Amino acid sequence: MSFESLWGDLAPVGRQAGGGYFRQPFGSAEREAVAWFVEAAQARGLAVTGDGFGNLRATWQAGSGPAVLTGSHLDSVLDGGAYDGPLGVASALAAIDMLRDRGFSPSRPISVAVFVEEEGSRFPTACLGSRLATGAVDLDRAATIRDADGVSVLDAMADAGLDPSAGSDLLNEVGCFVELHVEQGRTLVHRDAAIGVAECIWPHGRWRFDFTGEANHAGATAMADRRDPMLSYAMTALAANKQARLADLSRATFGRVEVTPNGTNAIPSRVTGWLDARSASEEVLAQMVAAITAQAADRAGRDGTAVAVTPESVSAAVDFDTGLAARIAGPHGWPVIGSQAGHDAGILQQAGIATAMLFVRNPTGVSHSPAESAELVDCLAGVGALADTLALLAGDPP
Ligand SMILES: [Zn+2]
């Protein structure tokens, strides 16, 4: 019952009229979700601590040694779904309830994490909270990371009452991490399994394409006299689609665009589009982005425009701890699958923490959309799977 009540309390937070969610880091909805977490953790007698960046941990103090960490994130993309992130946090609290109901006595602490700014919906770097906590992004670099209003992530944290210079104890206090997450795809549907274990995260990244031309009147400017960056952008979006279809196991998306001056009767002076690209291998990803960039430059030359391409965040392939994945999946026969989406788990694995992920089946595979879903019975299976996994990792050594 505990999962249903946790989920029911969190569900309205940040839900918009159309059913989608928007919990942007340090905004009111995300802070309300964080307050929900603190209250739920304290109601369970868990010790809630935070680092200088706003990452939280709620710890079941027990035994000795580094903690077994679980949890996920509570922020969402713009018009996102209910499950991406929050499912891992609510399931973690419910799994602790289940372990206590079973009379389980941990040999080491069990912590539930909430990482800030996982989605990169406000600042142009995904998994920013875990990157800061592990040192993958240092304070000098963080000072240059700004939101659309020019506010640096460090100032946003200070405005939220945090002290980024205080750093994080994460690497000192955590021994391993298991993040439960709704699957963002349909592999588990095809495998007819409610639960899966991730073995890797595809390399992926975001590239900003700035196309510049010449603003002019939409009526008075002859077609031959134009330097229209919208045309260069439009062809690049088509090129990205084509290159991803030609490449092996790849994705390329322009999902965000900004137009200046953005007037119906004006040829734009500037069009900025953001490319999200992913691939099963780093080599294929690099080749694909290079091919898209070359086509953009070629088209810009013909349009009399210019294009500048800036990588905003590029994440290498992550192989999760294979021994840990096998240990978790083996006794249950859970399928071991890949992830096309980035996660804080990838950042922790790269920082040297043995990390695994549990995925819960998503019937449509849709994610980052209000249609994202999971059946309650599968969510409950996820809680049970996480409880079994935490018992395995926090129990007596074999
Ligand atoms: Zn997520």
Short mmCIF file of C-alpha atoms and ligand atoms in Angstrom, two decimals:
data_model
loop_
_atom_site.label_atom_id
_atom_site.label_comp_id
_atom_site.label_asym_id
_atom_site.label_seq_id
_atom_site.Cartn_x
_atom_site.Cartn_y
_atom_site.Cartn_z
CA MET A 1 0.00 0.00 0.00
CA SER A 2 2.85 2.31 0.69
CA PHE A 3 3.79 2.80 -2.96
CA GLU A 4 0.23 3.78 -3.90
CA SER A 5 0.00 6.38 -1.14
CA LEU A 6 3.45 7.84 -1.92
CA TRP A 7 2.55 7.98 -5.61
CA GLY A 8 -0.85 9.50 -4.91
CA ASP A 9 0.66 12.28 -2.81
CA LEU A 10 3.28 13.16 -5.42
CA ALA A 11 1.07 12.88 -8.52
CA PRO A 12 -0.50 16.39 -8.43
CA VAL A 13 2.82 18.22 -7.90
CA GLY A 14 3.73 20.08 -11.08
CA ARG A 15 0.92 18.51 -13.12
CA GLN A 16 -0.42 20.95 -15.67
CA ALA A 17 -3.89 21.33 -17.18
CA GLY A 18 -3.07 19.10 -20.16
CA GLY A 19 -1.85 16.27 -17.93
CA GLY A 20 1.86 16.87 -18.52
CA TYR A 21 4.39 17.75 -15.85
CA PHE A 22 6.86 20.58 -15.56
CA ARG A 23 9.17 20.46 -12.58
CA GLN A 24 12.04 22.74 -13.48
CA PRO A 25 15.05 22.82 -11.13
CA PHE A 26 14.59 25.29 -8.27
CA GLY A 27 11.14 26.25 -9.56
CA SER A 28 8.09 26.07 -7.28
CA ALA A 29 6.80 22.68 -8.51
CA GLU A 30 10.19 21.00 -8.19
CA ARG A 31 10.73 22.49 -4.74
CA GLU A 32 7.28 21.19 -3.74
CA ALA A 33 8.28 17.72 -4.94
CA VAL A 34 11.49 17.97 -2.93
CA ALA A 35 9.45 18.96 0.14
CA TRP A 36 7.28 15.87 -0.45
CA PHE A 37 10.42 13.74 -0.45
CA VAL A 38 11.81 15.26 2.76
CA GLU A 39 8.48 14.78 4.54
CA ALA A 40 8.09 11.18 3.35
CA ALA A 41 11.68 10.36 4.33
CA GLN A 42 11.41 11.95 7.77
CA ALA A 43 8.10 10.15 8.37
CA ARG A 44 10.12 6.95 7.91
CA GLY A 45 12.83 8.04 10.34
CA LEU A 46 15.39 8.41 7.56
CA ALA A 47 18.14 10.98 8.09
CA VAL A 48 17.89 13.60 5.33
CA THR A 49 21.10 15.31 4.31
CA GLY A 50 21.89 17.56 1.35
CA ASP A 51 25.08 18.59 -0.40
CA GLY A 52 26.05 22.06 -1.57
CA PHE A 53 24.32 21.54 -4.91
CA GLY A 54 20.89 20.49 -3.62
CA ASN A 55 21.30 16.75 -4.13
CA LEU A 56 19.53 15.04 -1.23
CA ARG A 57 20.00 11.71 0.50
CA ALA A 58 17.67 10.07 2.98
CA THR A 59 19.53 7.40 4.89
CA TRP A 60 18.46 4.34 6.83
CA GLN A 61 21.37 4.39 9.28
CA ALA A 62 22.39 0.80 9.89
CA GLY A 63 25.52 -1.29 10.13
CA SER A 64 28.76 0.22 8.93
CA GLY A 65 30.69 1.01 5.78
CA PRO A 66 29.73 2.82 2.60
CA ALA A 67 26.03 3.09 1.83
CA VAL A 68 24.01 1.24 -0.76
CA LEU A 69 22.45 4.10 -2.72
CA THR A 70 19.19 4.04 -4.65
CA GLY A 71 16.80 6.81 -5.77
CA SER A 72 16.57 8.96 -8.91
CA HIS A 73 15.41 12.51 -9.71
CA LEU A 74 12.22 14.58 -9.31
CA ASP A 75 12.69 17.22 -12.02
CA SER A 76 11.03 16.80 -15.41
CA VAL A 77 11.33 18.01 -18.97
CA LEU A 78 8.80 20.58 -20.21
CA ASP A 79 5.45 18.76 -20.59
CA GLY A 80 6.98 15.54 -19.32
CA GLY A 81 5.41 12.42 -17.85
CA ALA A 82 4.80 11.31 -14.29
CA TYR A 83 7.26 8.42 -14.15
CA ASP A 84 10.66 9.51 -15.45
CA GLY A 85 12.54 10.10 -12.20
CA PRO A 86 9.78 10.11 -9.57
CA LEU A 87 9.14 6.37 -10.06
CA GLY A 88 12.68 5.66 -8.83
CA VAL A 89 12.30 7.89 -5.78
CA ALA A 90 8.84 6.66 -4.69
CA SER A 91 9.83 3.04 -5.35
CA ALA A 92 12.96 3.47 -3.21
CA LEU A 93 10.95 4.71 -0.21
CA ALA A 94 8.40 1.93 -0.72
CA ALA A 95 11.20 -0.66 -0.99
CA ILE A 96 12.53 0.47 2.39
CA ASP A 97 9.03 0.03 3.83
CA MET A 98 8.94 -3.47 2.31
CA LEU A 99 12.34 -4.42 3.74
CA ARG A 100 11.26 -3.27 7.19
CA ASP A 101 8.01 -5.20 6.89
CA ARG A 102 10.11 -8.25 6.08
CA GLY A 103 12.18 -7.65 9.22
CA PHE A 104 15.31 -7.13 7.16
CA SER A 105 18.30 -5.82 9.08
CA PRO A 106 20.89 -4.09 6.85
CA SER A 107 24.62 -4.59 7.40
CA ARG A 108 25.35 -1.17 5.89
CA PRO A 109 23.42 2.07 5.43
CA ILE A 110 20.79 2.31 2.67
CA SER A 111 20.32 5.79 1.17
CA VAL A 112 17.69 7.21 -1.16
CA ALA A 113 19.01 9.96 -3.42
CA VAL A 114 17.24 12.78 -5.21
CA PHE A 115 19.58 14.33 -7.76
CA VAL A 116 18.90 17.88 -8.99
CA GLU A 117 18.63 18.99 -12.63
CA GLU A 118 18.81 15.54 -14.23
CA GLU A 119 16.94 16.50 -17.36
CA GLY A 120 18.81 19.66 -18.29
CA SER A 121 15.46 21.42 -18.80
CA ARG A 122 16.73 24.70 -17.33
CA PHE A 123 20.52 24.55 -17.72
CA PRO A 124 22.05 23.14 -20.90
CA THR A 125 23.74 20.19 -19.20
CA ALA A 126 21.90 16.99 -18.30
CA CYS A 127 22.65 15.21 -15.01
CA LEU A 128 24.12 18.43 -13.66
CA GLY A 129 23.52 17.54 -9.99
CA SER A 130 25.34 14.23 -10.19
CA ARG A 131 28.09 15.71 -12.39
CA LEU A 132 28.71 18.39 -9.74
CA ALA A 133 28.56 15.89 -6.88
CA THR A 134 31.14 13.61 -8.53
CA GLY A 135 33.38 16.41 -9.78
CA ALA A 136 32.68 15.67 -13.46
CA VAL A 137 31.71 19.36 -13.62
CA ASP A 138 33.79 21.60 -11.34
CA LEU A 139 32.81 24.99 -9.89
CA ASP A 140 34.74 26.97 -12.53
CA ARG A 141 32.88 25.20 -15.28
CA ALA A 142 29.56 25.49 -13.40
CA ALA A 143 29.99 29.27 -13.22
CA THR A 144 29.75 29.34 -17.03
CA ILE A 145 26.59 27.21 -17.23
CA ARG A 146 23.62 29.55 -17.55
CA ASP A 147 19.88 29.24 -18.09
CA ALA A 148 17.94 31.04 -20.83
CA ASP A 149 17.75 34.17 -18.64
CA GLY A 150 21.51 34.24 -18.13
CA VAL A 151 21.36 33.02 -14.51
CA SER A 152 24.31 30.76 -13.69
CA VAL A 153 23.60 27.43 -12.06
CA LEU A 154 25.67 28.52 -9.05
CA ASP A 155 23.55 31.66 -8.60
CA ALA A 156 20.36 29.61 -8.93
CA MET A 157 21.63 27.29 -6.21
CA ALA A 158 22.58 30.22 -3.95
CA ASP A 159 19.12 31.72 -4.52
CA ALA A 160 17.67 28.38 -3.34
CA GLY A 161 19.65 28.73 -0.09
CA LEU A 162 22.44 26.34 -1.09
CA ASP A 163 26.21 26.77 -0.82
CA PRO A 164 27.87 25.12 -3.84
CA SER A 165 31.34 25.70 -2.34
CA ALA A 166 30.42 23.15 0.34
CA GLY A 167 30.74 20.39 -2.29
CA SER A 168 29.47 16.86 -1.79
CA ASP A 169 30.38 13.79 0.29
CA LEU A 170 28.76 11.44 -2.21
CA LEU A 171 31.92 9.68 -3.39
CA ASN A 172 33.16 9.16 0.18
CA GLU A 173 29.94 7.77 1.55
CA VAL A 174 28.47 5.61 -1.22
CA GLY A 175 29.64 2.13 -2.17
CA CYS A 176 27.24 1.26 -4.96
CA PHE A 177 24.15 2.70 -6.68
CA VAL A 178 21.04 1.09 -8.10
CA GLU A 179 18.65 3.45 -9.91
CA LEU A 180 15.15 2.21 -10.72
CA HIS A 181 13.64 3.93 -13.75
CA VAL A 182 10.69 3.58 -16.10
CA GLU A 183 11.93 2.11 -19.38
CA GLN A 184 12.12 4.69 -22.18
CA GLY A 185 11.46 2.24 -24.95
CA ARG A 186 9.69 -1.06 -25.53
CA THR A 187 12.41 -3.66 -25.12
CA LEU A 188 10.74 -5.09 -22.01
CA VAL A 189 7.39 -5.20 -23.83
CA HIS A 190 9.02 -7.27 -26.57
CA ARG A 191 10.74 -9.46 -23.96
CA ASP A 192 7.41 -9.91 -22.10
CA ALA A 193 9.07 -8.90 -18.82
CA ALA A 194 7.97 -6.40 -16.15
CA ILE A 195 11.54 -5.80 -14.94
CA GLY A 196 14.89 -5.51 -16.69
CA VAL A 197 18.46 -4.66 -15.73
CA ALA A 198 20.42 -2.13 -17.81
CA GLU A 199 23.96 -3.04 -18.87
CA CYS A 200 24.93 0.16 -20.71
CA ILE A 201 23.95 3.68 -21.74
CA TRP A 202 24.42 4.75 -25.33
CA PRO A 203 26.82 7.63 -25.94
CA HIS A 204 24.79 10.78 -26.55
CA GLY A 205 24.99 14.53 -26.59
CA ARG A 206 23.54 17.93 -27.44
CA TRP A 207 24.92 20.21 -30.11
CA ARG A 208 23.75 23.80 -30.66
CA PHE A 209 23.54 24.88 -34.31
CA ASP A 210 23.56 28.70 -34.71
CA PHE A 211 22.53 29.74 -38.22
CA THR A 212 22.96 33.44 -39.00
CA GLY A 213 21.70 35.34 -42.03
CA GLU A 214 20.14 38.71 -42.75
CA ALA A 215 16.83 39.95 -41.33
CA ASN A 216 14.67 41.52 -44.00
CA HIS A 217 11.09 42.13 -45.11
CA ALA A 218 9.14 39.01 -46.11
CA GLY A 219 7.39 40.90 -48.89
CA ALA A 220 9.91 43.40 -50.17
CA THR A 221 12.88 41.01 -50.41
CA ALA A 222 13.08 39.07 -53.68
CA MET A 223 13.67 35.35 -53.26
CA ALA A 224 17.04 35.58 -54.97
CA ASP A 225 18.22 38.34 -52.63
CA ARG A 226 17.69 36.49 -49.37
CA ARG A 227 20.11 35.12 -46.81
CA ASP A 228 17.57 33.08 -44.88
CA PRO A 229 18.92 30.96 -41.99
CA MET A 230 15.54 29.22 -41.64
CA LEU A 231 16.23 27.38 -44.90
CA SER A 232 19.66 26.27 -43.68
CA TYR A 233 18.13 25.08 -40.41
CA ALA A 234 15.25 23.28 -42.11
CA MET A 235 17.56 21.33 -44.41
CA THR A 236 19.76 20.46 -41.44
CA ALA A 237 16.80 19.02 -39.53
CA LEU A 238 16.03 16.83 -42.55
CA ALA A 239 19.70 15.87 -42.84
CA ALA A 240 19.76 14.79 -39.19
CA ASN A 241 16.78 12.53 -39.76
CA LYS A 242 18.38 11.02 -42.85
CA GLN A 243 21.79 10.47 -41.26
CA ALA A 244 20.27 8.76 -38.23
CA ARG A 245 18.27 6.42 -40.48
CA LEU A 246 21.39 5.59 -42.49
CA ALA A 247 23.57 5.00 -39.42
CA ASP A 248 23.39 1.81 -37.43
CA LEU A 249 21.37 1.97 -34.16
CA SER A 250 21.26 5.76 -33.98
CA ARG A 251 18.88 8.63 -33.21
CA ALA A 252 19.03 12.31 -34.16
CA THR A 253 16.45 14.93 -33.20
CA PHE A 254 15.98 18.66 -33.47
CA GLY A 255 13.36 19.21 -30.76
CA ARG A 256 14.06 22.81 -29.84
CA VAL A 257 14.46 25.88 -32.01
CA GLU A 258 14.71 29.63 -31.36
CA VAL A 259 14.10 32.16 -34.11
CA THR A 260 15.15 35.83 -34.12
CA PRO A 261 13.19 38.05 -34.47
CA ASN A 262 10.44 35.38 -34.77
CA GLY A 263 8.06 37.53 -36.80
CA THR A 264 5.57 36.23 -39.33
CA ASN A 265 6.51 38.85 -41.92
CA ALA A 266 10.27 38.84 -41.32
CA ILE A 267 13.06 36.75 -42.78
CA PRO A 268 14.94 35.69 -39.65
CA SER A 269 18.40 37.00 -38.83
CA ARG A 270 19.20 33.97 -36.71
CA VAL A 271 17.88 30.46 -36.14
CA THR A 272 19.28 28.32 -33.36
CA GLY A 273 18.40 24.62 -33.23
CA TRP A 274 19.55 22.03 -30.74
CA LEU A 275 20.50 18.58 -32.01
CA ASP A 276 20.09 15.64 -29.64
CA ALA A 277 22.03 12.70 -31.06
CA ARG A 278 22.66 9.18 -29.73
CA SER A 279 24.14 5.99 -31.02
CA ALA A 280 25.10 2.53 -29.84
CA SER A 281 28.77 3.33 -30.48
CA GLU A 282 30.88 6.47 -30.01
CA GLU A 283 32.44 6.04 -33.44
CA VAL A 284 29.05 5.93 -35.20
CA LEU A 285 27.82 8.90 -33.15
CA ALA A 286 30.83 11.03 -34.07
CA GLN A 287 30.49 10.11 -37.75
CA MET A 288 26.78 10.93 -37.74
CA VAL A 289 27.21 14.35 -36.09
CA ALA A 290 30.09 15.13 -38.47
CA ALA A 291 27.91 14.23 -41.46
CA ILE A 292 25.04 16.43 -40.21
CA THR A 293 27.48 19.30 -39.56
CA ALA A 294 28.97 18.96 -43.04
CA GLN A 295 25.53 19.06 -44.67
CA ALA A 296 24.60 22.10 -42.57
CA ALA A 297 27.74 23.94 -43.64
CA ASP A 298 27.21 23.01 -47.28
CA ARG A 299 23.63 24.26 -47.23
CA ALA A 300 24.59 27.44 -45.36
CA GLY A 301 27.11 28.14 -48.13
CA ARG A 302 24.39 27.91 -50.74
CA ASP A 303 21.98 30.04 -48.66
CA GLY A 304 24.52 32.80 -48.00
CA THR A 305 24.21 32.13 -44.28
CA ALA A 306 26.73 30.98 -41.67
CA VAL A 307 26.54 28.09 -39.24
CA ALA A 308 28.45 27.55 -35.99
CA VAL A 309 28.14 24.23 -34.14
CA THR A 310 28.80 24.11 -30.40
CA PRO A 311 28.76 20.86 -28.39
CA GLU A 312 26.85 21.64 -25.18
CA SER A 313 27.10 18.28 -23.46
CA VAL A 314 28.53 15.07 -24.82
CA SER A 315 28.37 11.89 -22.76
CA ALA A 316 30.56 8.89 -23.51
CA ALA A 317 29.19 5.36 -23.62
CA VAL A 318 28.69 3.92 -20.15
CA ASP A 319 29.06 0.25 -19.35
CA PHE A 320 27.50 -0.48 -16.01
CA ASP A 321 29.22 -2.85 -13.62
CA THR A 322 28.77 -6.21 -15.36
CA GLY A 323 29.33 -8.25 -12.23
CA LEU A 324 26.72 -6.23 -10.35
CA ALA A 325 24.17 -6.52 -13.17
CA ALA A 326 24.64 -10.28 -13.34
CA ARG A 327 24.39 -10.61 -9.57
CA ILE A 328 21.14 -8.62 -9.52
CA ALA A 329 19.49 -10.12 -12.61
CA GLY A 330 20.72 -13.70 -12.37
CA PRO A 331 18.59 -15.14 -9.57
CA HIS A 332 15.40 -13.69 -11.10
CA GLY A 333 16.10 -14.21 -14.79
CA TRP A 334 15.48 -10.51 -15.49
CA PRO A 335 16.54 -9.56 -19.02
CA VAL A 336 19.68 -7.44 -19.34
CA ILE A 337 19.10 -4.58 -21.80
CA GLY A 338 20.60 -1.27 -22.95
CA SER A 339 19.47 2.31 -22.34
CA GLN A 340 19.27 4.95 -25.07
CA ALA A 341 18.72 7.67 -22.46
CA GLY A 342 21.26 9.18 -20.08
CA HIS A 343 20.85 8.86 -16.31
CA ASP A 344 22.58 9.93 -13.10
CA ALA A 345 23.51 6.24 -12.82
CA GLY A 346 25.84 6.73 -15.78
CA ILE A 347 27.58 9.64 -14.08
CA LEU A 348 28.10 7.66 -10.87
CA GLN A 349 29.41 4.64 -12.76
CA GLN A 350 31.92 6.88 -14.56
CA ALA A 351 32.98 8.28 -11.18
CA GLY A 352 33.96 4.76 -10.12
CA ILE A 353 30.88 3.77 -8.12
CA ALA A 354 29.63 0.28 -9.03
CA THR A 355 26.25 1.04 -10.56
CA ALA A 356 23.27 -0.82 -11.95
CA MET A 357 19.80 0.15 -13.17
CA LEU A 358 16.45 -1.57 -12.87
CA PHE A 359 13.91 -0.76 -15.58
CA VAL A 360 10.13 -1.05 -15.20
CA ARG A 361 8.13 -1.92 -18.31
CA ASN A 362 6.51 0.99 -20.19
CA PRO A 363 3.59 -0.31 -22.31
CA THR A 364 3.87 2.31 -25.06
CA GLY A 365 7.56 3.05 -24.67
CA VAL A 366 6.64 6.76 -24.74
CA SER A 367 8.68 8.99 -22.45
CA HIS A 368 9.27 12.72 -21.99
CA SER A 369 5.57 13.13 -22.75
CA PRO A 370 2.34 13.06 -20.75
CA ALA A 371 1.66 9.64 -22.34
CA GLU A 372 4.56 8.07 -20.43
CA SER A 373 3.12 5.26 -18.31
CA ALA A 374 3.58 2.07 -16.36
CA GLU A 375 0.95 -0.35 -15.04
CA LEU A 376 0.49 -0.34 -11.27
CA VAL A 377 1.20 -4.07 -11.14
CA ASP A 378 4.55 -3.46 -12.86
CA CYS A 379 5.35 -0.55 -10.52
CA LEU A 380 4.72 -2.87 -7.57
CA ALA A 381 6.93 -5.51 -9.20
CA GLY A 382 9.57 -2.78 -9.43
CA VAL A 383 9.30 -2.05 -5.72
CA GLY A 384 9.71 -5.75 -4.98
CA ALA A 385 12.66 -6.01 -7.37
CA LEU A 386 14.34 -3.02 -5.76
CA ALA A 387 13.73 -4.39 -2.26
CA ASP A 388 15.28 -7.73 -3.28
CA THR A 389 18.23 -5.90 -4.83
CA LEU A 390 18.81 -3.70 -1.77
CA ALA A 391 18.60 -6.78 0.48
CA LEU A 392 21.20 -8.47 -1.71
CA LEU A 393 23.57 -5.50 -1.61
CA ALA A 394 23.03 -4.39 1.99
CA GLY A 395 22.75 -7.84 3.54
CA ASP A 396 25.57 -9.83 5.08
CA PRO A 397 28.41 -10.50 2.67
CA PRO A 398 28.07 -13.99 1.12
ZN ZN B 1 15.09 10.06 -15.69
#
